[in-house]
Backbone as JSON Lines, residues from 0, in Angstrom:
{"i":0,"aa":"M","n":[-17.03,-19.94,52.88],"ca":[-17.07,-21.21,54.15],"c":[-18.94,-20.81,54.64]}
{"i":1,"aa":"K","n":[-19.09,-22.24,54.26],"ca":[-21.13,-22.53,54.49],"c":[-21.57,-21.74,56.14]}
{"i":2,"aa":"T","n":[-22.41,-20.91,55.71],"ca":[-22.93,-20.86,57.34],"c":[-23.16,-21.49,58.25]}
{"i":3,"aa":"D","n":[-23.53,-22.61,57.76],"ca":[-23.61,-23.05,59.21],"c":[-22.52,-23.91,59.8]}
{"i":4,"aa":"T","n":[-21.08,-23.52,59.45],"ca":[-19.78,-24.41,60.0],"c":[-19.49,-24.22,61.44]}
{"i":5,"aa":"P","n":[-19.08,-24.76,62.47],"ca":[-18.69,-24.73,63.62],"c":[-17.51,-23.9,63.55]}
{"i":6,"aa":"R","n":[-17.32,-22.54,63.57],"ca":[-15.89,-21.84,63.08],"c":[-15.34,-22.25,64.45]}
{"i":7,"aa":"Q","n":[-15.63,-22.04,65.17],"ca":[-15.28,-22.05,66.91],"c":[-14.73,-23.17,67.14]}
{"i":8,"aa":"D","n":[-15.59,-24.03,66.42],"ca":[-14.76,-25.47,66.66],"c":[-13.33,-25.74,65.77]}
{"i":9,"aa":"L","n":[-13.91,-25.52,64.67],"ca":[-12.94,-25.26,63.71],"c":[-11.59,-24.16,63.7]}
{"i":10,"aa":"V","n":[-11.78,-23.52,65.04],"ca":[-10.42,-22.93,65.23],"c":[-9.69,-23.66,66.81]}
{"i":11,"aa":"F","n":[-10.56,-24.16,67.51],"ca":[-10.02,-25.19,67.96],"c":[-9.03,-26.11,67.53]}
{"i":12,"aa":"L","n":[-9.86,-26.56,66.93],"ca":[-8.38,-27.78,66.41],"c":[-7.72,-27.0,65.26]}
{"i":13,"aa":"L","n":[-7.67,-26.17,65.03],"ca":[-6.21,-25.34,64.8],"c":[-5.81,-25.46,65.0]}
{"i":14,"aa":"T","n":[-5.94,-23.56,66.75],"ca":[-5.04,-23.67,67.49],"c":[-4.2,-24.86,67.89]}
{"i":15,"aa":"N","n":[-4.72,-26.36,68.62],"ca":[-4.15,-27.78,69.61],"c":[-3.14,-28.42,67.86]}
{"i":16,"aa":"L","n":[-3.99,-27.81,66.54],"ca":[-2.68,-28.44,65.83],"c":[-1.59,-27.7,65.4]}
{"i":17,"aa":"V","n":[-1.58,-26.17,66.0],"ca":[-0.58,-25.86,65.49],"c":[0.17,-25.8,67.4]}
{"i":18,"aa":"D","n":[0.05,-25.81,67.58],"ca":[0.55,-25.8,69.32],"c":[0.84,-27.61,69.43]}
{"i":19,"aa":"S","n":[0.84,-28.62,68.95],"ca":[1.23,-29.75,68.62],"c":[2.19,-30.13,67.38]}
{"i":20,"aa":"S","n":[2.05,-29.07,66.51],"ca":[2.97,-28.93,65.63],"c":[4.66,-29.65,65.54]}
{"i":21,"aa":"S","n":[5.09,-28.71,66.8],"ca":[6.29,-29.65,67.37],"c":[6.74,-31.08,67.3]}
{"i":22,"aa":"V","n":[5.5,-31.12,68.39],"ca":[5.84,-32.85,69.19],"c":[5.62,-33.74,67.72]}
{"i":23,"aa":"F","n":[4.57,-33.11,66.78],"ca":[4.76,-33.61,65.72],"c":[5.29,-34.35,64.53]}
{"i":24,"aa":"A","n":[6.2,-33.08,64.41],"ca":[6.99,-33.2,63.39],"c":[8.64,-34.21,64.77]}
{"i":25,"aa":"Q","n":[9.12,-33.02,65.51],"ca":[10.06,-34.44,65.94],"c":[9.58,-35.91,66.45]}
{"i":26,"aa":"D","n":[8.32,-36.21,66.95],"ca":[7.85,-37.69,66.88],"c":[7.89,-38.24,65.11]}
{"i":27,"aa":"A","n":[7.8,-37.87,64.28],"ca":[8.05,-38.14,62.34],"c":[9.16,-38.36,62.35]}
{"i":28,"aa":"G","n":[10.22,-37.12,62.87],"ca":[11.14,-36.81,62.11],"c":[11.29,-36.35,60.98]}
{"i":29,"aa":"S","n":[10.45,-35.97,60.99],"ca":[10.48,-34.44,59.83],"c":[9.48,-33.88,59.84]}
{"i":30,"aa":"F","n":[9.25,-32.84,58.63],"ca":[8.62,-31.62,58.39],"c":[7.63,-32.26,57.44]}
{"i":31,"aa":"A","n":[8.09,-32.9,56.6],"ca":[7.39,-34.05,55.86],"c":[5.72,-34.41,56.21]}
{"i":32,"aa":"R","n":[5.99,-34.94,57.05],"ca":[5.11,-35.87,57.94],"c":[3.58,-34.8,58.55]}
{"i":33,"aa":"L","n":[4.42,-33.78,58.72],"ca":[3.98,-32.45,59.4],"c":[2.63,-31.78,58.28]}
{"i":34,"aa":"G","n":[3.89,-31.54,57.24],"ca":[2.98,-31.08,55.72],"c":[1.65,-31.86,55.03]}
{"i":35,"aa":"Q","n":[2.5,-33.28,55.39],"ca":[0.86,-34.22,55.05],"c":[-0.9,-34.42,55.72]}
{"i":36,"aa":"F","n":[-0.06,-33.78,57.53],"ca":[-0.59,-33.89,57.93],"c":[-1.51,-32.75,57.98]}
{"i":37,"aa":"F","n":[-1.21,-31.7,57.68],"ca":[-2.11,-30.59,57.66],"c":[-2.76,-29.96,55.82]}
{"i":38,"aa":"A","n":[-2.06,-31.42,55.05],"ca":[-2.77,-31.19,54.49],"c":[-3.78,-32.07,54.09]}
{"i":39,"aa":"A","n":[-3.53,-32.7,55.17],"ca":[-5.2,-33.97,54.72],"c":[-6.44,-33.49,55.42]}
{"i":40,"aa":"F","n":[-5.8,-32.24,57.12],"ca":[-6.44,-31.53,58.01],"c":[-7.78,-30.35,56.7]}
{"i":41,"aa":"S","n":[-6.55,-29.93,55.85],"ca":[-6.8,-29.44,54.9],"c":[-8.43,-29.95,54.58]}
{"i":42,"aa":"W","n":[-7.98,-30.9,53.34],"ca":[-8.48,-31.33,53.06],"c":[-10.05,-31.59,53.03]}
{"i":43,"aa":"V","n":[-9.83,-32.16,54.38],"ca":[-11.16,-32.75,55.37],"c":[-12.28,-31.01,54.95]}
{"i":44,"aa":"V","n":[-11.28,-30.47,55.87],"ca":[-11.86,-29.28,56.6],"c":[-12.98,-28.56,55.58]}
{"i":45,"aa":"L","n":[-12.02,-28.45,53.8],"ca":[-12.66,-27.61,52.73],"c":[-13.44,-28.65,53.03]}
{"i":46,"aa":"S","n":[-13.78,-29.55,52.24],"ca":[-14.27,-30.69,51.68],"c":[-15.86,-30.68,52.26]}
{"i":47,"aa":"V","n":[-15.98,-29.95,53.55],"ca":[-17.28,-30.36,54.02],"c":[-17.32,-28.96,54.16]}
{"i":48,"aa":"Y","n":[-17.23,-28.19,53.95],"ca":[-17.19,-26.47,54.86],"c":[-17.83,-25.54,53.76]}
{"i":49,"aa":"T","n":[-16.84,-25.38,52.68],"ca":[-16.95,-24.73,51.88],"c":[-17.71,-25.18,51.04]}
{"i":50,"aa":"L","n":[-18.56,-23.91,50.53],"ca":[-19.67,-23.64,49.5],"c":[-19.73,-24.83,48.19]}
{"i":51,"aa":"E","n":[-17.82,-24.48,47.77],"ca":[-18.21,-25.47,46.29],"c":[-17.48,-26.72,46.88]}
{"i":52,"aa":"P","n":[-17.36,-27.84,47.54],"ca":[-16.88,-28.68,47.75],"c":[-16.36,-29.79,46.33]}
{"i":53,"aa":"H","n":[-15.28,-30.44,47.25],"ca":[-14.22,-30.92,45.43],"c":[-14.82,-31.25,45.72]}
{"i":54,"aa":"G","n":[-15.02,-31.69,44.17],"ca":[-16.45,-33.0,43.31],"c":[-15.21,-34.45,43.06]}
{"i":55,"aa":"S","n":[-15.79,-35.2,43.17],"ca":[-14.98,-36.73,42.87],"c":[-13.96,-36.64,41.98]}
{"i":56,"aa":"D","n":[-14.22,-36.03,40.87],"ca":[-13.19,-35.62,39.89],"c":[-11.72,-35.2,40.55]}
{"i":57,"aa":"T","n":[-11.37,-34.4,41.79],"ca":[-10.36,-33.41,42.46],"c":[-9.52,-34.08,43.27]}
{"i":58,"aa":"K","n":[-8.8,-34.44,42.71],"ca":[-7.3,-35.29,43.36],"c":[-6.91,-34.85,44.71]}
{"i":59,"aa":"R","n":[-7.55,-35.88,46.06],"ca":[-6.58,-35.26,46.86],"c":[-5.51,-35.33,46.67]}
{"i":60,"aa":"P","n":[-4.83,-33.58,47.53],"ca":[-3.37,-33.33,47.8],"c":[-2.04,-34.62,48.54]}
{"i":61,"aa":"E","n":[-1.33,-34.73,47.8],"ca":[-0.41,-35.36,48.45],"c":[0.51,-34.99,49.38]}
């Protein structure tokens, strides 16, 4: 991760994401949407805060 990554903010977001996972899955009716949500969140965080950001030729995970 980059040195300027707001680690405390990411911990806060991840903690609340995990805390609300059961409600999210229940509301969506399956764990598939929860998996998509985690994949999207990971994609955004990694593309912004990693040392080697995803290139434009890298396909976003489905």
